[in-house]
mmCIF file of C-alpha atoms in Angstrom:
data_model
loop_
_atom_site.group_PDB
_atom_site.id
_atom_site.type_symbol
_atom_site.label_atom_id
_atom_site.label_comp_id
_atom_site.label_asym_id
_atom_site.label_seq_id
_atom_site.Cartn_x
_atom_site.Cartn_y
_atom_site.Cartn_z
ATOM 1 C CA MET F 1 108.956 101.581 91.242
ATOM 2 C CA ASP F 2 106.147 104.136 90.986
ATOM 3 C CA ILE F 3 106.503 106.860 88.370
ATOM 4 C CA SER F 4 103.077 107.496 86.828
ATOM 5 C CA TYR F 5 101.093 107.224 90.076
ATOM 6 C CA PRO F 6 102.722 110.211 91.884
ATOM 7 C CA VAL F 7 102.448 112.246 88.678
ATOM 8 C CA THR F 8 98.724 111.452 88.507
ATOM 9 C CA ILE F 9 98.267 112.444 92.158
ATOM 10 C CA ALA F 10 99.951 115.779 91.448
ATOM 11 C CA ALA F 11 97.694 116.278 88.416
ATOM 12 C CA ALA F 12 94.623 115.507 90.554
ATOM 13 C CA ARG F 13 95.677 118.108 93.134
ATOM 14 C CA THR F 14 96.021 120.644 90.310
ATOM 15 C CA TRP F 15 92.536 119.686 89.063
ATOM 16 C CA PHE F 16 91.103 120.215 92.562
ATOM 17 C CA LYS F 17 92.710 123.665 92.742
ATOM 18 C CA LEU F 18 91.820 124.879 89.253
ATOM 19 C CA GLY F 19 88.323 123.412 89.409
ATOM 20 C CA ASP F 20 87.698 124.817 92.887
ATOM 21 C CA ILE F 21 86.833 121.310 94.106
ATOM 22 C CA LYS F 22 86.619 121.462 97.881
ATOM 23 C CA ILE F 23 87.540 118.227 99.658
ATOM 24 C CA ASN F 24 85.891 117.936 103.076
ATOM 25 C CA MET F 25 87.724 115.011 104.663
ATOM 26 C CA THR F 26 87.625 113.612 108.178
ATOM 27 C CA GLY F 27 89.271 110.593 109.786
ATOM 28 C CA ALA F 28 92.491 110.446 107.730
ATOM 29 C CA GLU F 29 94.345 109.566 110.931
ATOM 30 C CA HIS F 30 92.776 106.099 110.748
ATOM 31 C CA ILE F 31 94.945 105.237 107.733
ATOM 32 C CA PRO F 32 98.262 103.875 109.027
ATOM 33 C CA GLU F 33 101.462 105.607 107.977
ATOM 34 C CA LYS F 34 103.060 102.201 107.483
ATOM 35 C CA GLY F 35 101.919 98.588 107.189
ATOM 36 C CA GLY F 36 99.063 97.013 105.280
ATOM 37 C CA ALA F 37 95.410 98.048 105.478
ATOM 38 C CA LEU F 38 92.321 97.330 103.387
ATOM 39 C CA LEU F 39 90.103 100.301 102.529
ATOM 40 C CA ALA F 40 86.440 99.402 101.874
ATOM 41 C CA VAL F 41 85.033 102.201 99.697
ATOM 42 C CA ASN F 42 81.490 102.938 98.522
ATOM 43 C CA HIS F 43 81.101 103.288 94.759
ATOM 44 C CA LEU F 44 79.289 106.278 93.259
ATOM 45 C CA SER F 45 81.208 107.173 90.119
ATOM 46 C CA PHE F 46 84.025 106.545 87.657
ATOM 47 C CA VAL F 47 86.304 108.994 89.493
ATOM 48 C CA ASP F 48 86.122 107.175 92.828
ATOM 49 C CA TYR F 49 89.592 105.712 92.270
ATOM 50 C CA ILE F 50 90.988 109.242 92.345
ATOM 51 C CA MET F 51 88.977 110.462 95.326
ATOM 52 C CA ALA F 52 89.383 107.280 97.369
ATOM 53 C CA GLY F 53 93.139 107.446 96.837
ATOM 54 C CA PHE F 54 93.269 110.983 98.239
ATOM 55 C CA PRO F 55 93.209 110.001 101.961
ATOM 56 C CA GLY F 56 96.178 107.644 101.503
ATOM 57 C CA ALA F 57 98.074 110.292 99.536
ATOM 58 C CA GLU F 58 97.538 112.742 102.389
ATOM 59 C CA ARG F 59 99.234 110.187 104.658
ATOM 60 C CA GLY F 60 102.095 109.634 102.233
ATOM 61 C CA ARG F 61 100.712 106.308 100.993
ATOM 62 C CA LEU F 62 99.735 104.977 97.566
ATOM 63 C CA THR F 63 96.528 102.933 97.405
ATOM 64 C CA ARG F 64 96.431 99.874 95.134
ATOM 65 C CA PHE F 65 92.858 99.321 93.983
ATOM 66 C CA ILE F 66 91.156 96.057 93.140
ATOM 67 C CA ALA F 67 89.326 96.523 89.831
ATOM 68 C CA LYS F 68 87.471 94.326 87.376
ATOM 69 C CA LYS F 69 89.655 92.533 84.841
ATOM 70 C CA GLU F 70 87.932 94.246 81.900
ATOM 71 C CA VAL F 71 89.518 97.578 82.877
ATOM 72 C CA PHE F 72 92.976 96.023 82.536
ATOM 73 C CA ASP F 73 92.053 94.662 79.082
ATOM 74 C CA HIS F 74 91.375 98.174 77.758
ATOM 75 C CA PRO F 75 94.115 99.361 75.356
ATOM 76 C CA VAL F 76 94.450 102.708 77.144
ATOM 77 C CA GLY F 77 93.211 102.084 80.672
ATOM 78 C CA GLY F 78 94.983 98.730 81.028
ATOM 79 C CA PRO F 79 98.573 100.024 80.844
ATOM 80 C CA VAL F 80 97.684 102.870 83.211
ATOM 81 C CA MET F 81 96.152 100.502 85.784
ATOM 82 C CA ARG F 82 99.166 98.198 85.593
ATOM 83 C CA SER F 83 101.582 101.118 85.978
ATOM 84 C CA PHE F 84 99.761 101.992 89.228
ATOM 85 C CA HIS F 85 100.153 98.358 90.373
ATOM 86 C CA HIS F 86 96.416 97.961 90.820
ATOM 87 C CA ILE F 87 94.962 94.470 91.122
ATOM 88 C CA PRO F 88 92.731 92.840 88.466
ATOM 89 C CA ILE F 89 89.925 90.556 89.538
ATOM 90 C CA ASP F 90 87.777 88.333 87.345
ATOM 91 C CA ARG F 91 84.097 88.666 88.266
ATOM 92 C CA SER F 92 83.443 85.017 87.394
ATOM 93 C CA TYR F 93 86.496 83.695 89.240
ATOM 94 C CA GLY F 94 87.883 86.055 91.827
ATOM 95 C CA ALA F 95 90.182 83.725 93.772
ATOM 96 C CA ALA F 96 93.352 84.810 91.947
ATOM 97 C CA GLY F 97 92.632 88.490 92.480
ATOM 98 C CA MET F 98 91.837 87.947 96.148
ATOM 99 C CA LYS F 99 95.097 86.029 96.609
ATOM 100 C CA LYS F 100 97.057 88.859 94.986
ATOM 101 C CA ALA F 101 95.324 91.401 97.248
ATOM 102 C CA VAL F 102 96.300 89.371 100.325
ATOM 103 C CA GLU F 103 99.918 89.297 99.100
ATOM 104 C CA TYR F 104 99.932 93.080 98.636
ATOM 105 C CA LEU F 105 98.485 93.615 102.111
ATOM 106 C CA GLN F 106 100.930 91.253 103.786
ATOM 107 C CA ASN F 107 103.732 93.129 102.042
ATOM 108 C CA GLY F 108 102.596 96.312 103.754
ATOM 109 C CA GLU F 109 100.556 97.935 100.984
ATOM 110 C CA ILE F 110 97.349 99.947 101.276
ATOM 111 C CA VAL F 111 94.706 98.220 99.122
ATOM 112 C CA GLY F 112 91.349 99.705 98.146
ATOM 113 C CA ILE F 113 88.279 97.654 97.317
ATOM 114 C CA PHE F 114 84.709 98.535 96.330
ATOM 115 C CA PRO F 115 82.667 95.894 98.199
ATOM 116 C CA GLU F 116 79.460 96.833 96.348
ATOM 117 C CA ALA F 117 81.242 95.478 93.218
ATOM 118 C CA THR F 118 79.607 98.081 90.967
ATOM 119 C CA ILE F 119 78.446 101.695 90.980
ATOM 120 C CA SER F 120 75.357 102.266 93.123
ATOM 121 C CA ARG F 121 72.694 103.873 90.924
ATOM 122 C CA SER F 122 70.703 104.829 94.043
ATOM 123 C CA PHE F 123 73.815 106.441 95.594
ATOM 124 C CA LEU F 124 73.010 104.548 98.784
ATOM 125 C CA ILE F 125 75.067 101.595 100.044
ATOM 126 C CA LYS F 126 74.245 98.450 98.080
ATOM 127 C CA ASP F 127 74.602 94.957 99.520
ATOM 128 C CA LEU F 128 78.294 94.238 100.082
ATOM 129 C CA LYS F 129 80.272 91.203 98.970
ATOM 130 C CA THR F 130 81.785 89.154 101.812
ATOM 131 C CA GLY F 131 85.119 88.917 100.003
ATOM 132 C CA THR F 132 86.199 92.220 101.550
ATOM 133 C CA VAL F 133 86.010 90.845 105.077
ATOM 134 C CA ARG F 134 87.636 87.583 104.040
ATOM 135 C CA ILE F 135 90.593 89.351 102.395
ATOM 136 C CA ALA F 136 91.252 91.536 105.454
ATOM 137 C CA ALA F 137 90.954 88.568 107.823
ATOM 138 C CA GLU F 138 93.273 86.347 105.777
ATOM 139 C CA ALA F 139 95.866 89.099 105.439
ATOM 140 C CA GLY F 140 95.587 90.021 109.120
ATOM 141 C CA VAL F 141 95.274 93.762 108.427
ATOM 142 C CA PRO F 142 92.890 96.521 109.540
ATOM 143 C CA LEU F 143 89.656 96.880 107.559
ATOM 144 C CA ILE F 144 88.966 100.607 107.224
ATOM 145 C CA PRO F 145 85.656 101.930 105.818
ATOM 146 C CA VAL F 146 85.905 104.937 103.499
ATOM 147 C CA VAL F 147 82.765 106.698 102.296
ATOM 148 C CA LEU F 148 82.618 109.267 99.508
ATOM 149 C CA TRP F 149 79.882 111.738 98.646
ATOM 150 C CA GLY F 150 79.539 114.084 95.675
ATOM 151 C CA THR F 151 81.678 112.215 93.134
ATOM 152 C CA GLN F 152 78.538 111.101 91.264
ATOM 153 C CA ARG F 153 78.012 114.689 90.090
ATOM 154 C CA ILE F 154 81.260 114.516 88.068
ATOM 155 C CA MET F 155 81.005 111.231 86.176
ATOM 156 C CA THR F 156 78.637 108.354 86.847
ATOM 157 C CA LYS F 157 76.514 105.826 84.995
ATOM 158 C CA GLY F 158 73.718 107.169 82.840
ATOM 159 C CA GLN F 159 74.657 110.843 83.237
ATOM 160 C CA LYS F 160 76.718 113.317 81.233
ATOM 161 C CA VAL F 161 80.221 114.139 82.419
ATOM 162 C CA ASP F 162 80.197 117.395 84.394
ATOM 163 C CA LEU F 163 83.607 119.020 84.821
ATOM 164 C CA SER F 164 82.204 122.376 85.865
ATOM 165 C CA ARG F 165 83.850 124.142 88.793
ATOM 166 C CA HIS F 166 82.808 124.764 92.407
ATOM 167 C CA LYS F 167 81.908 121.290 93.679
ATOM 168 C CA THR F 168 82.304 119.785 97.137
ATOM 169 C CA ILE F 169 83.435 116.210 97.739
ATOM 170 C CA GLY F 170 82.882 114.670 101.153
ATOM 171 C CA ILE F 171 85.181 111.906 102.405
ATOM 172 C CA GLU F 172 84.901 110.183 105.765
ATOM 173 C CA ILE F 173 87.405 107.555 106.900
ATOM 174 C CA GLY F 174 86.084 105.455 109.753
ATOM 175 C CA PRO F 175 87.984 103.635 112.504
ATOM 176 C CA PRO F 176 89.168 100.100 111.661
ATOM 177 C CA LEU F 177 86.609 97.320 112.035
ATOM 178 C CA PRO F 178 87.727 94.206 113.902
ATOM 179 C CA VAL F 179 87.358 91.185 111.587
ATOM 180 C CA THR F 180 88.279 87.560 112.085
ATOM 181 C CA GLY F 181 86.669 85.929 109.052
ATOM 182 C CA GLU F 182 84.879 83.451 111.327
ATOM 183 C CA ASP F 183 81.465 84.862 110.387
ATOM 184 C CA PRO F 184 81.926 86.799 107.122
ATOM 185 C CA ALA F 185 78.195 87.489 106.728
ATOM 186 C CA ALA F 186 77.854 89.092 110.169
ATOM 187 C CA GLU F 187 81.077 91.064 109.804
ATOM 188 C CA THR F 188 80.001 92.264 106.350
ATOM 189 C CA ALA F 189 76.657 93.381 107.815
ATOM 190 C CA ALA F 190 78.573 95.354 110.469
ATOM 191 C CA LEU F 191 80.699 96.967 107.739
ATOM 192 C CA LYS F 192 77.605 97.949 105.765
ATOM 193 C CA SER F 193 75.932 99.407 108.854
ATOM 194 C CA GLN F 194 78.975 101.555 109.603
ATOM 195 C CA MET F 195 79.234 102.736 105.984
ATOM 196 C CA GLU F 196 75.521 103.635 105.944
ATOM 197 C CA ALA F 197 75.942 105.768 109.073
ATOM 198 C CA MET F 198 78.975 107.490 107.549
ATOM 199 C CA LEU F 199 77.099 108.190 104.304
ATOM 200 C CA ASP F 200 74.164 109.643 106.222
ATOM 201 C CA ARG F 201 76.512 112.068 107.999
ATOM 202 C CA LEU F 202 78.163 113.119 104.740
ATOM 203 C CA ILE F 203 74.872 113.780 102.955
ATOM 204 C CA LYS F 204 73.493 115.800 105.867
ATOM 205 C CA ALA F 205 76.716 117.811 106.198
ATOM 206 C CA HIS F 206 76.966 118.581 102.465
ATOM 207 C CA PRO F 207 76.309 122.192 101.385
ATOM 208 C CA ALA F 208 72.544 122.590 100.911
ATOM 209 C CA GLU F 209 73.014 124.718 97.800
ATOM 210 C CA GLU F 210 74.655 121.724 96.096
ATOM 211 C CA GLN F 211 71.707 119.468 96.905
ATOM 212 C CA PRO F 212 68.519 121.253 95.877
ATOM 213 C CA PRO F 213 65.292 119.219 96.233
ATOM 214 C CA GLY F 214 64.712 116.893 93.308
ATOM 215 C CA SER F 215 68.404 116.618 92.363
ATOM 216 C CA TRP F 216 69.144 113.463 90.351
ATOM 217 C CA TRP F 217 72.308 112.918 92.400
ATOM 218 C CA LEU F 218 70.438 112.850 95.707
ATOM 219 C CA PRO F 219 68.666 109.728 97.089
ATOM 220 C CA GLN F 220 64.891 109.954 97.369
ATOM 221 C CA ALA F 221 65.070 109.537 101.146
ATOM 222 C CA TYR F 222 66.939 112.855 101.257
ATOM 223 C CA GLY F 223 64.615 114.720 98.910
ATOM 224 C CA GLY F 224 66.247 113.830 95.601
ATOM 225 C CA SER F 225 65.090 111.907 92.549
ATOM 226 C CA ALA F 226 67.710 109.152 92.291
ATOM 227 C CA PRO F 227 66.391 105.597 91.804
ATOM 228 C CA THR F 228 65.477 103.678 94.946
ATOM 229 C CA LEU F 229 67.631 100.718 95.969
ATOM 230 C CA GLU F 230 65.020 98.418 94.451
ATOM 231 C CA GLU F 231 64.842 100.355 91.183
ATOM 232 C CA ALA F 232 68.626 100.486 90.993
ATOM 233 C CA GLU F 233 68.864 96.731 91.552
ATOM 234 C CA ALA F 234 66.468 96.135 88.651
ATOM 235 C CA MET F 235 68.696 98.338 86.470
ATOM 236 C CA TYR F 236 71.749 96.360 87.554
ATOM 237 C CA ALA F 237 70.002 93.056 86.802
ATOM 238 C CA GLU F 238 69.285 94.305 83.280
ATOM 239 C CA GLU F 239 72.949 95.311 82.888
ATOM 240 C CA ARG F 240 74.028 91.791 83.912
ATOM 241 C CA ARG F 241 71.573 90.253 81.452
ATOM 242 C CA LEU F 242 72.851 92.384 78.585
ATOM 243 C CA ARG F 243 76.468 91.709 79.540
ATOM 244 C CA ALA F 244 75.847 87.959 79.539
ATOM 245 C CA GLN F 245 74.071 88.278 76.194
ATOM 246 C CA ARG F 246 77.064 90.101 74.667
ATOM 247 C CA LYS F 247 79.487 87.503 76.001
ATOM 248 C CA ALA F 248 77.379 84.671 74.574
ATOM 249 C CA ALA F 249 77.244 86.416 71.190
ATOM 250 C CA LYS F 250 81.019 86.896 71.218
ATOM 251 C CA ARG F 251 81.624 83.224 72.073
ATOM 252 C CA SER F 252 79.303 82.204 69.241
ATOM 253 C CA ALA F 253 81.094 84.500 66.776
ATOM 254 C CA ASP F 254 84.499 83.182 67.889
ATOM 255 C CA LYS F 255 83.349 79.581 67.314
ATOM 256 C CA LYS F 256 82.136 80.420 63.806
ATOM 257 C CA ARG F 257 85.469 82.058 62.943
ATOM 258 C CA ALA F 258 87.349 79.030 64.288
#
């Protein structure tokens, strides 16, 4: 039974109204009113769970998101994520999370996944993990690309939270991609290509006054100053190194205490 999720959706709608956040959304008709579907969403910010759940809510559906296990371990965030019936996945061993996602989909749920696996510092589409295609193929459900634009201005990595009013968020929901799982790499490449085209449309259609030249939230190819894909990948590699270093230090400390 869902209690907290609908309340949170209502609170988000109030936030949009009070904050004068304009949602420009197209393609919501591609989300089925019943039955399972997997939404493949680009990842720009920490509020993407809210924005990517908006299309399903507009169709009377709740979206169950796949998220890294660490979020569920948080003393505050964990209970909230579980109350929403989201799906934890272990980065080092994702089989259990993928199996749970397939079960949700086969039971008729809408499931959301971020195939880039982390926030894109360049705000362009990073390389996608093939697990997205494999989950949709195994579950036998539509794979629907969803692309967001503008959420990075609110709360993203390396930038201050900005809850100021008068922002526009672009959301495009694309038609379902046919996937069989027979060639996950090729089908993932097709998914990425479609998401890149959708992102290009959203950026070009965004209000110009919200994207002045040199903006940190705008990719360099569009006149902004965000890191390039290559620069962003180097930043991500450093994050992985530091994360591994912290885990090793924790294991060492745990052994000493034992």
